XYZ file of N, CA and C in Angstrom:
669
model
N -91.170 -296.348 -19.564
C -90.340 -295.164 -19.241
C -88.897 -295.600 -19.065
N -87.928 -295.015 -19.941
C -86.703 -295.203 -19.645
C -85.941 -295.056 -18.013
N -84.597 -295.447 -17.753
C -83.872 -294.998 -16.702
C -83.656 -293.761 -16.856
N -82.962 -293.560 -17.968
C -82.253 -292.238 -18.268
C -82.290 -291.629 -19.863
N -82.713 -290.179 -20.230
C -82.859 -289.740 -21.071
C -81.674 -290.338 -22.240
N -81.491 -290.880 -23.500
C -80.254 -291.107 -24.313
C -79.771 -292.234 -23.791
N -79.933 -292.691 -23.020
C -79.278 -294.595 -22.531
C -80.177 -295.362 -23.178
N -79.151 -296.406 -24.156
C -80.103 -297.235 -25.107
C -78.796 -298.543 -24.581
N -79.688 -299.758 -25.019
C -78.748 -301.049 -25.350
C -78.857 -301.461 -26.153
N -77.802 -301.323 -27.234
C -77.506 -301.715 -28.425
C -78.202 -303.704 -28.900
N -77.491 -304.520 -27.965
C -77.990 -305.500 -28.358
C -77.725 -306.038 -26.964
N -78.119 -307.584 -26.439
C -77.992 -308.052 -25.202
C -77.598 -309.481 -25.542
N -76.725 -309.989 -24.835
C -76.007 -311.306 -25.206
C -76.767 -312.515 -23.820
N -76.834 -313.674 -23.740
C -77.536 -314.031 -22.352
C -77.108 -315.901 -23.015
N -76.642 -315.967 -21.478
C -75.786 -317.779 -21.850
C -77.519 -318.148 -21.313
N -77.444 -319.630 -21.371
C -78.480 -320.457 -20.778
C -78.389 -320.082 -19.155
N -78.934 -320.780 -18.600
C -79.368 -320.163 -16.814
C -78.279 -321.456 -16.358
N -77.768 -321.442 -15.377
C -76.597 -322.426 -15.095
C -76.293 -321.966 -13.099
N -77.151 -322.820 -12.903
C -77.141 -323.191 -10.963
C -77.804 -321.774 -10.792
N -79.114 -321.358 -11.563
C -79.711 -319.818 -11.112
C -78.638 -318.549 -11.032
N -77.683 -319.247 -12.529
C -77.535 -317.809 -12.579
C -77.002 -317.563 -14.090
N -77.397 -316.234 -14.503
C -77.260 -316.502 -16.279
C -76.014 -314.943 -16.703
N -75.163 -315.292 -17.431
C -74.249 -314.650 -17.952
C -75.009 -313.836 -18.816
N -74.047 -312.677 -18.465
C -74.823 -310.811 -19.933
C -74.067 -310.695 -20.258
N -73.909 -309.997 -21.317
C -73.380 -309.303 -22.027
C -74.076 -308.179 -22.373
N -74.315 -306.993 -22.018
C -75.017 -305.542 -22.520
C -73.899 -304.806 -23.288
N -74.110 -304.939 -24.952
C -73.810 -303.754 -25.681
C -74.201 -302.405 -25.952
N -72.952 -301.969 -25.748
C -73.406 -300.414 -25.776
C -72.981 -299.254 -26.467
N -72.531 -298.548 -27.244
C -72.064 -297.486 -27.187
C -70.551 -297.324 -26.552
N -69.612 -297.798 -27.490
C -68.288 -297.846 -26.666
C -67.721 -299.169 -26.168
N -68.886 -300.072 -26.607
C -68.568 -301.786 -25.694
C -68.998 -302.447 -24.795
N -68.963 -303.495 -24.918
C -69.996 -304.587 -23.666
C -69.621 -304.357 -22.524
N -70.625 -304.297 -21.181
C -70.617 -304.562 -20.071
C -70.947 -305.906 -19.738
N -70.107 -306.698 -19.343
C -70.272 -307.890 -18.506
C -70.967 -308.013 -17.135
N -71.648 -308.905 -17.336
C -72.997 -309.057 -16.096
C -73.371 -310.425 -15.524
N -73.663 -310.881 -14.146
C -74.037 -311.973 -14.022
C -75.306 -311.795 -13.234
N -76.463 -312.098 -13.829
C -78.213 -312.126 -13.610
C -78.337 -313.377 -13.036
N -78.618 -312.943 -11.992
C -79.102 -314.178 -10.569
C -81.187 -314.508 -11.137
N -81.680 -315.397 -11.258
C -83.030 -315.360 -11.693
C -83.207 -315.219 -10.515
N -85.124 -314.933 -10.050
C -85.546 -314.975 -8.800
C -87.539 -315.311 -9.368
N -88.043 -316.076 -8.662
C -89.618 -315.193 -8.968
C -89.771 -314.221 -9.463
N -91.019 -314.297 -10.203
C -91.362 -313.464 -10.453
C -91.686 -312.110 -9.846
N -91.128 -310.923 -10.019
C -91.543 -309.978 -9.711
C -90.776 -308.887 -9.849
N -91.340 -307.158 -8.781
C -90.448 -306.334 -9.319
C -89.388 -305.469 -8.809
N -88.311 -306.550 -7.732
C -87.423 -306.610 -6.836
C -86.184 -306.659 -7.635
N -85.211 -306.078 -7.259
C -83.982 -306.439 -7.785
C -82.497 -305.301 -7.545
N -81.790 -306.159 -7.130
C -80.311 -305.464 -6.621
C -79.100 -305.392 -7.802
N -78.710 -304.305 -7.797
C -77.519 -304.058 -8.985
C -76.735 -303.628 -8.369
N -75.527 -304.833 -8.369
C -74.251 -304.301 -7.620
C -72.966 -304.186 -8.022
N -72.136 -303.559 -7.734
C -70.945 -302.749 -8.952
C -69.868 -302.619 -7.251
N -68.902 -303.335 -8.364
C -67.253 -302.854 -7.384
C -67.047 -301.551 -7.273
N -65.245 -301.811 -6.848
C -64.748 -300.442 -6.994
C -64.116 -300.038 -8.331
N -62.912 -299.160 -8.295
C -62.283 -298.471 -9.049
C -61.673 -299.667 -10.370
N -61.341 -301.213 -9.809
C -60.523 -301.877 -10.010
C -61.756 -302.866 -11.039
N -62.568 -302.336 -10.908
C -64.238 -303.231 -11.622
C -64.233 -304.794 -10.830
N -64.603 -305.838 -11.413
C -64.811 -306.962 -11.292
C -66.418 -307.542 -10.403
N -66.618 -308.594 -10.294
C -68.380 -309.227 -10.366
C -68.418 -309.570 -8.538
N -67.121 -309.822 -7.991
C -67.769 -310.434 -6.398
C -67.907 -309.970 -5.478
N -67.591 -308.519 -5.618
C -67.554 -307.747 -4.292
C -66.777 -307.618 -3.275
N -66.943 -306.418 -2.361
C -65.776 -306.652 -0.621
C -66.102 -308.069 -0.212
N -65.513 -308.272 1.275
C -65.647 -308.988 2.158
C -65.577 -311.005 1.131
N -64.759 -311.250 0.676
C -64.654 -312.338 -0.092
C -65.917 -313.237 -0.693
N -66.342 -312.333 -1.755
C -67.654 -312.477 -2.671
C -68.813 -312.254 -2.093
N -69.386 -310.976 -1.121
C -69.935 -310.554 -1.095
C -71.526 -310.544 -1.644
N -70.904 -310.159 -3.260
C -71.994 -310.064 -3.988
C -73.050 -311.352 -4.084
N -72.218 -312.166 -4.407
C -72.730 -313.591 -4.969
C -73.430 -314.430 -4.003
N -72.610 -314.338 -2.833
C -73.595 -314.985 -1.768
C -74.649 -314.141 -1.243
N -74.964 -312.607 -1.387
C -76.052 -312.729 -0.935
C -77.046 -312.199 -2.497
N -76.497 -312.341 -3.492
C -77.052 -312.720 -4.661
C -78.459 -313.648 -4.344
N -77.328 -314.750 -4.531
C -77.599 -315.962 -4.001
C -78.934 -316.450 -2.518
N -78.765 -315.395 -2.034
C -79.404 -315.468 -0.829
C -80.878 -315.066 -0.677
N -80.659 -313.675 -1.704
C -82.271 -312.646 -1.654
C -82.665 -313.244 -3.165
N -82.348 -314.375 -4.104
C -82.870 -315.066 -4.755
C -83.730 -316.363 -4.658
N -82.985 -317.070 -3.240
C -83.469 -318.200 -2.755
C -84.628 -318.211 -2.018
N -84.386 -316.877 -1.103
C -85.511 -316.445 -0.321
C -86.168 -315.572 -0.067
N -86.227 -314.596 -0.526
C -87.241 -313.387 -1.038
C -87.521 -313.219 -2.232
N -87.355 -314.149 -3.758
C -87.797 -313.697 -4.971
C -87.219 -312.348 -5.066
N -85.958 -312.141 -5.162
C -85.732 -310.661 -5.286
C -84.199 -311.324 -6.479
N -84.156 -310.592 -7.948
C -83.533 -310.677 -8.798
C -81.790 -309.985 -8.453
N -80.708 -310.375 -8.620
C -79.874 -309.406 -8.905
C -78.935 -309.783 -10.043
N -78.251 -308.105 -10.481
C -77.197 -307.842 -11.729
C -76.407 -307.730 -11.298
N -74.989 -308.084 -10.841
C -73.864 -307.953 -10.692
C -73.408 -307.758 -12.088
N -72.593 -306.161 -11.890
C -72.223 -305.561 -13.212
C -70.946 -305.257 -13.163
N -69.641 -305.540 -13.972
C -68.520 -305.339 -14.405
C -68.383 -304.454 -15.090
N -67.066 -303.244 -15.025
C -67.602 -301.636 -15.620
C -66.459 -301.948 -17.107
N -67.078 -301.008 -18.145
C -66.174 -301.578 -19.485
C -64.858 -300.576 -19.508
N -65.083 -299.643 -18.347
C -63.511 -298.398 -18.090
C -63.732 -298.636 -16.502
N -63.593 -299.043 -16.125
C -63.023 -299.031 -14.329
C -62.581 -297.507 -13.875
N -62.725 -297.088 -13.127
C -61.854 -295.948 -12.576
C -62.980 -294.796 -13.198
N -63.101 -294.522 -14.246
C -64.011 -293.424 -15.358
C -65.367 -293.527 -14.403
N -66.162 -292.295 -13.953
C -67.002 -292.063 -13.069
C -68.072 -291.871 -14.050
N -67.615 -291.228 -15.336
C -69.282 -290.526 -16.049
C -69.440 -292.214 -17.211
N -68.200 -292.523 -17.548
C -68.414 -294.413 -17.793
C -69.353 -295.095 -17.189
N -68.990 -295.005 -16.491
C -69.346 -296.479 -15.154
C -70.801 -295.876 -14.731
N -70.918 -294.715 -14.639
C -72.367 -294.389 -14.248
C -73.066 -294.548 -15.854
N -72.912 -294.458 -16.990
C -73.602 -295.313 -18.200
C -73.634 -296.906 -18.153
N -72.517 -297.330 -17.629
C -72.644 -298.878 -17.331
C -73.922 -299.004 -16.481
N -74.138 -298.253 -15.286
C -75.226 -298.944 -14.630
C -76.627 -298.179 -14.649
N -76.533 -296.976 -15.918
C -78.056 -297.177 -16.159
C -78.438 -298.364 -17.259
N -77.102 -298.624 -18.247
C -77.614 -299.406 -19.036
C -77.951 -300.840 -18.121
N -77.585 -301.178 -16.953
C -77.893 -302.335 -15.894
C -79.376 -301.938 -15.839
N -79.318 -300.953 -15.537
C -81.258 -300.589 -14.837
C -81.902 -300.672 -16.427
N -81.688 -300.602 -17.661
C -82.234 -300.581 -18.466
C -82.429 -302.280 -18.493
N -81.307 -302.529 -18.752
C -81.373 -304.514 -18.538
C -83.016 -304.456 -17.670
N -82.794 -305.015 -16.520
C -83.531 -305.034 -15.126
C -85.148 -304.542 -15.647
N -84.779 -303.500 -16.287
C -86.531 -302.847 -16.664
C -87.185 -303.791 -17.632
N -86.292 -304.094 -18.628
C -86.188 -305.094 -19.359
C -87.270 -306.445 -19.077
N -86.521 -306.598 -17.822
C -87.090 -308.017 -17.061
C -88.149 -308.001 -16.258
N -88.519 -306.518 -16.299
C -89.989 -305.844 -15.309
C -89.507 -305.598 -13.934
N -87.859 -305.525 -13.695
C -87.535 -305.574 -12.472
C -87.411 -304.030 -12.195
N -88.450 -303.121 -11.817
C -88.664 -302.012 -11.942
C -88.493 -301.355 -10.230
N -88.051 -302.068 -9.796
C -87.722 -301.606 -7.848
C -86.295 -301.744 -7.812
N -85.466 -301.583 -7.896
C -83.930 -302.110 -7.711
C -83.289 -301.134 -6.602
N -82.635 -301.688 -5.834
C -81.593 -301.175 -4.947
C -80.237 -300.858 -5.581
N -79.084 -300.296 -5.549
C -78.173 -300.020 -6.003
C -77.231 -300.167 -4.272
N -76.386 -301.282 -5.200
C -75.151 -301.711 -3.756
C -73.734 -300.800 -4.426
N -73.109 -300.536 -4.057
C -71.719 -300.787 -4.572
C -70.625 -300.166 -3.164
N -68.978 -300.591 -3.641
C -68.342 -300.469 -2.794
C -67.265 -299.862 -3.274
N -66.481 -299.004 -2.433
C -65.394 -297.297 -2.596
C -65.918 -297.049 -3.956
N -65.313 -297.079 -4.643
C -65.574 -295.919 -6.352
C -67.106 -296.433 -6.644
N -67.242 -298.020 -6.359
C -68.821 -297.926 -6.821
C -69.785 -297.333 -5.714
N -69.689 -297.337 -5.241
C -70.204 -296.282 -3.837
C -70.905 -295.265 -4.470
N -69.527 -294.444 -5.179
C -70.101 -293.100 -5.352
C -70.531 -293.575 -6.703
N -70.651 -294.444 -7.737
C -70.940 -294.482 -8.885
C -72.607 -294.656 -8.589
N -72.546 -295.944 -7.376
C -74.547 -295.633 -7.064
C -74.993 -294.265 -6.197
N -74.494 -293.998 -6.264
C -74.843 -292.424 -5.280
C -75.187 -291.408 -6.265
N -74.158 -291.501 -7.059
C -74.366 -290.427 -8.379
C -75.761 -290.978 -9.349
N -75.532 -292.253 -9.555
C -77.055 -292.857 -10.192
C -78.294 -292.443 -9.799
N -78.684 -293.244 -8.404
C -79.502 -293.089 -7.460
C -80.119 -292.121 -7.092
N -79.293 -290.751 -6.993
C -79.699 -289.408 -6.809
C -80.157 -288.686 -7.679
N -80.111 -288.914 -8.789
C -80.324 -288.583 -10.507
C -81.407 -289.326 -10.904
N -81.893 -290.485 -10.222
C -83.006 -291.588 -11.179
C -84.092 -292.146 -9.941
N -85.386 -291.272 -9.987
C -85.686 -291.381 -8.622
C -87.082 -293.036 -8.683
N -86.722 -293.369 -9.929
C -86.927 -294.646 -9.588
C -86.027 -295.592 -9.372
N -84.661 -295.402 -8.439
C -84.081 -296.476 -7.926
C -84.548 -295.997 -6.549
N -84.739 -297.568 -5.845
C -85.657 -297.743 -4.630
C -84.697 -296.976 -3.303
N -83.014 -297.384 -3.409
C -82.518 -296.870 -2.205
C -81.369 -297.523 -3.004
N -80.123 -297.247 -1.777
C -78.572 -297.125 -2.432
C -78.050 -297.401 -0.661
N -77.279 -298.636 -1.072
C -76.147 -298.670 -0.094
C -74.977 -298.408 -0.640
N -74.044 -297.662 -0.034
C -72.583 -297.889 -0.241
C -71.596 -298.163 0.588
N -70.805 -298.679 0.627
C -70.304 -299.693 1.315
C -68.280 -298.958 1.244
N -68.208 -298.626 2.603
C -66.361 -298.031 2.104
C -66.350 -297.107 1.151
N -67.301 -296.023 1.230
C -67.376 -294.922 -0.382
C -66.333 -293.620 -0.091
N -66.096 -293.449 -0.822
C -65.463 -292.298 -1.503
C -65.947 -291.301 -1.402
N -65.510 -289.825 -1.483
C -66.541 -288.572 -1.258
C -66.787 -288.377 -2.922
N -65.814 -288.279 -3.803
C -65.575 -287.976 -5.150
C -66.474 -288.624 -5.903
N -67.731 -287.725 -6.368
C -68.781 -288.379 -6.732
C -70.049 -288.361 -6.273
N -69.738 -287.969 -5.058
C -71.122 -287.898 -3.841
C -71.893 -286.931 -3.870
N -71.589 -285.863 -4.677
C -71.574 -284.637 -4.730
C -73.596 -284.181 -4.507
N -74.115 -285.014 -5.112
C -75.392 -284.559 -5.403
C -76.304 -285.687 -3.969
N -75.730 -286.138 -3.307
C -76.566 -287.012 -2.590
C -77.735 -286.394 -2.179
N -77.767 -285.692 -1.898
C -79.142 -284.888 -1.093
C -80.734 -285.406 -1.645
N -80.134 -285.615 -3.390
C -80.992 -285.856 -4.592
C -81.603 -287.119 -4.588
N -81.100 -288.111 -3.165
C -81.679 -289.200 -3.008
C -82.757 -289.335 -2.341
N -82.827 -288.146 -1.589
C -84.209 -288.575 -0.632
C -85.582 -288.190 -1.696
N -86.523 -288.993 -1.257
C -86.876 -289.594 -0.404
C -86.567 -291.067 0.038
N -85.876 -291.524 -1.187
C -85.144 -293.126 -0.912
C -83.940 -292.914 0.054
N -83.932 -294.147 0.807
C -83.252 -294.423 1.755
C -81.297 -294.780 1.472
N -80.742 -294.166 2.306
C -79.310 -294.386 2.144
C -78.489 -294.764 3.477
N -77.951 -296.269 2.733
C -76.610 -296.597 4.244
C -75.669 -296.510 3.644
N -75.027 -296.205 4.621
C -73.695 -296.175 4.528
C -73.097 -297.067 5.653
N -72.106 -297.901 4.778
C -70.897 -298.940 5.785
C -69.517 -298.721 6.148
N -68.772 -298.632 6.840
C -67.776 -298.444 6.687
C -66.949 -298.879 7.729
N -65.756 -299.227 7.394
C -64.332 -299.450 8.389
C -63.771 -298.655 8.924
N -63.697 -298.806 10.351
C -63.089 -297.779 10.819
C -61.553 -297.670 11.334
N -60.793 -298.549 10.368
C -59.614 -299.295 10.219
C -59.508 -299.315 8.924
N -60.328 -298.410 7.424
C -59.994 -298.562 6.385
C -58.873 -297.815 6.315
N -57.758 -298.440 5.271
C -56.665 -297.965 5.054
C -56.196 -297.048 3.627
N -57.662 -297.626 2.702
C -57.786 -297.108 1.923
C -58.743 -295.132 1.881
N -59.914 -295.440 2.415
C -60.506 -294.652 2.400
C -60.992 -294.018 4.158
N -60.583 -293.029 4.401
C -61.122 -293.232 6.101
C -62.285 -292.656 6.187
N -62.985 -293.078 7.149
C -64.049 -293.154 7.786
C -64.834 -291.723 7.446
N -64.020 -290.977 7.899
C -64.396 -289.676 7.435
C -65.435 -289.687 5.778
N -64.809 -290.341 4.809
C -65.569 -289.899 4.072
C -67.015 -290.417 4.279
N -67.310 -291.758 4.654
C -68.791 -292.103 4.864
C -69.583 -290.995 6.233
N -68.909 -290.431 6.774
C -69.431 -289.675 7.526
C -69.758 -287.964 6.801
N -69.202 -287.584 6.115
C -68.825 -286.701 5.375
C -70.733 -286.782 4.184
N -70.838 -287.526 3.872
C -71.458 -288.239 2.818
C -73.034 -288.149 3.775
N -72.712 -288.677 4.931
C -74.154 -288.710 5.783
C -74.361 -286.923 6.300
N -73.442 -286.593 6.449
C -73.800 -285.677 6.855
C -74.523 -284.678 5.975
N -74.264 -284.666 4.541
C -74.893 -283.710 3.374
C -76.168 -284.861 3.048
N -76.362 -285.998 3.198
C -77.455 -286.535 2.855
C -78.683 -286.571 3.622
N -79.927 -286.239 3.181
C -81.230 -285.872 4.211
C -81.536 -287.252 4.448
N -82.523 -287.506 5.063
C -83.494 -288.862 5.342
C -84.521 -288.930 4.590
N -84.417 -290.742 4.804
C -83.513 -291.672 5.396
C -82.816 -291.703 5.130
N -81.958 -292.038 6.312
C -80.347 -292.426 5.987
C -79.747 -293.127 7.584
N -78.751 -293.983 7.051
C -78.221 -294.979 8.314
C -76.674 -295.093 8.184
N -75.998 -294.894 9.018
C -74.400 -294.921 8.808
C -73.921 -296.449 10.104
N -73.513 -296.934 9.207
C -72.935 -298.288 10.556
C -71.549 -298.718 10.215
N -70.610 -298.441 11.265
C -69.086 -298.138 11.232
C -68.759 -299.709 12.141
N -68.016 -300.315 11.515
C -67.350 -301.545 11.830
C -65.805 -301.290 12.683
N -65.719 -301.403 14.592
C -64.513 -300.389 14.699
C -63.558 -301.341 14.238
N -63.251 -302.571 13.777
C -61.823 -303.106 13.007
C -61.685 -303.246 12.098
N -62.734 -303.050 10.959
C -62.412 -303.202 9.479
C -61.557 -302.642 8.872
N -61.253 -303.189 7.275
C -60.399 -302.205 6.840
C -61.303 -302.055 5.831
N -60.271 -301.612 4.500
C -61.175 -300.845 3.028
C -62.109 -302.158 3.008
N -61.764 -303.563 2.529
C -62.370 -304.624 2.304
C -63.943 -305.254 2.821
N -63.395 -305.182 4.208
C -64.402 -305.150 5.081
C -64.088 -307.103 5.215
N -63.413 -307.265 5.388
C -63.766 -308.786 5.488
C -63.364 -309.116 6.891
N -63.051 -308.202 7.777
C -63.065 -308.441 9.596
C -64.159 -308.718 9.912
N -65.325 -308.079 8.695
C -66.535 -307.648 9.748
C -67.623 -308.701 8.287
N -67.137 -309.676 8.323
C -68.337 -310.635 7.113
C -69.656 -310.760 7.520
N -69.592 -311.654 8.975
C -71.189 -311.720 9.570
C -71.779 -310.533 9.984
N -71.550 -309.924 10.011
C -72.174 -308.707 10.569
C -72.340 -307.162 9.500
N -71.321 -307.472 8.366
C -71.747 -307.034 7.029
C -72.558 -307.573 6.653
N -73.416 -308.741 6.185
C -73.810 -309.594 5.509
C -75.641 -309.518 6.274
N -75.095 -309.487 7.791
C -76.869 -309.556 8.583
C -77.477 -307.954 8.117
N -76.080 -307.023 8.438
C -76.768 -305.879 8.932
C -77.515 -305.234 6.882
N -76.735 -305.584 5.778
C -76.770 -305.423 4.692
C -78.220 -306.100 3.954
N -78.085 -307.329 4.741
C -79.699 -308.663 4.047
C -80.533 -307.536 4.531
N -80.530 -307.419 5.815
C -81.626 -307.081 6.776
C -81.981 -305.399 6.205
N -81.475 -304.634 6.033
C -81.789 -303.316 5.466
C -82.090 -303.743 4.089
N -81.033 -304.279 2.882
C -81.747 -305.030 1.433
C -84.006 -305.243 1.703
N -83.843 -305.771 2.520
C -85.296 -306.573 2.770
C -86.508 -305.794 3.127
N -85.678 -304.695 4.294
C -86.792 -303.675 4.729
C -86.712 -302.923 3.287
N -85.938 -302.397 2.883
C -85.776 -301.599 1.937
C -87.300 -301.919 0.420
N -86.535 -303.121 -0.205
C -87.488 -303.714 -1.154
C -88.998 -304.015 -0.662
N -89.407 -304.528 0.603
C -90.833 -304.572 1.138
C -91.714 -303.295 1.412
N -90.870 -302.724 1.183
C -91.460 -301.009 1.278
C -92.721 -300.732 0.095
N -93.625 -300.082 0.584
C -94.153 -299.555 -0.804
C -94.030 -298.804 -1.977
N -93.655 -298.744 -3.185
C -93.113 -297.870 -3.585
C -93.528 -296.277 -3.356
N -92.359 -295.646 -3.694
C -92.761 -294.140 -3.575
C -93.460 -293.323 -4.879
N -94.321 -292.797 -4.668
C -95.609 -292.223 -5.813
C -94.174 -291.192 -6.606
């Protein structure tokens, strides 16, 4: 079963595996998305995580992504795609970038995936997530309202929301804004010195983020 009705991948590019972790290339319709595939055990776990407006692979809080890539690979057998968008900023783009990610991922039998992302990717997994009710749950991290529009469409999967309450970019308001139209589950955890980045608040992004990642994926799936 596909992600999404009309999402195909043209062809898939893949370097050798290099310190557990292997370079993509997903062609598509319009041009490659750049990807870096963390291996893990076998199985059917796996996190796809997407910036903001500005694209790029490492995430808030100074590489984010990669270390806990890195982390739920080493020690839970759980796979992730860190995905680079081929139009940055473009919302109905970037949400084809990351079904063609979940198409990757299905690919690999990684048929449970979480969806991370942070401000514009926020709402780019929100808009996914709520639309494709085989993604397992969706954090967003500093999101945006623009985009959010359908959240409701996530439950019965679970949704956090992170945010700074010192962001300078986006205020607080909108992750509250976002919980408030979204049913359960759902978890909102406000950092009071962060800013858009979030890098005031690393250890405590990083515990409170593993630790929901973990409950999240050990879950049974939903029928």
């Amino acid at each position: 079963m596909a992600w999404a009705l009309g999402i195909r991948l043209d062809s898939v590019e893949e370097s050798p595996v290099m310190r557990g972790v292997r370079e993509v290339r997903l062609h598509m319709d319009g041009g490659a998305i750049e990807c870096r595939y963390h291996e893990a055990a076998p199985g059917e776990a796996a996190v796809l995580w997407m910036f903001g407006a500005g694209g790029g692979l490492g995430g808030p809080a100074g590489g984010l992504y990669i270390r806990l890539a890195e982390r739920l690979a080493e020690d839970d057998e759980v796979a992730s795609l860190r995905l680079d968008y081929r139009r940055p900023g473009d919302l109905n783009a970037c949400v084809q970038d990351v079904l063609g990610g979940l198409l990757y991922l299905e690919g690999r039998e990684r048929t449970r995936v979480v969806l991370v992302g942070h401000s514009f990717g926020a709402a780019v997994a929100i808009a996914v997530g709520s639309a494709n009710n085989r993604v397992a749950g969706v954090a967003a991290l500093s999101t945006q309202i623009y985009g959010t529009e359908g959240v409701e469409g996530l439950s019965p999967r679970p949704l956090l929301l992170i945010h700074g309450a010192a962001d300078e970019v986006l205020p607080e308001y909108c992750s509250h804004d976002v919980y408030d139209r979204a049913l359960e589950p759902k978890r909102l955890i406000v950092y009071p010195a962060a800013r858009h980045g979030l890098d005031h608040c690393r250890e405590e992004l990083e515990r409170d983020l593993y630790g929901w990642l973990r409950e999240v994926l050990e879950r049974p799936a939903l029928v």
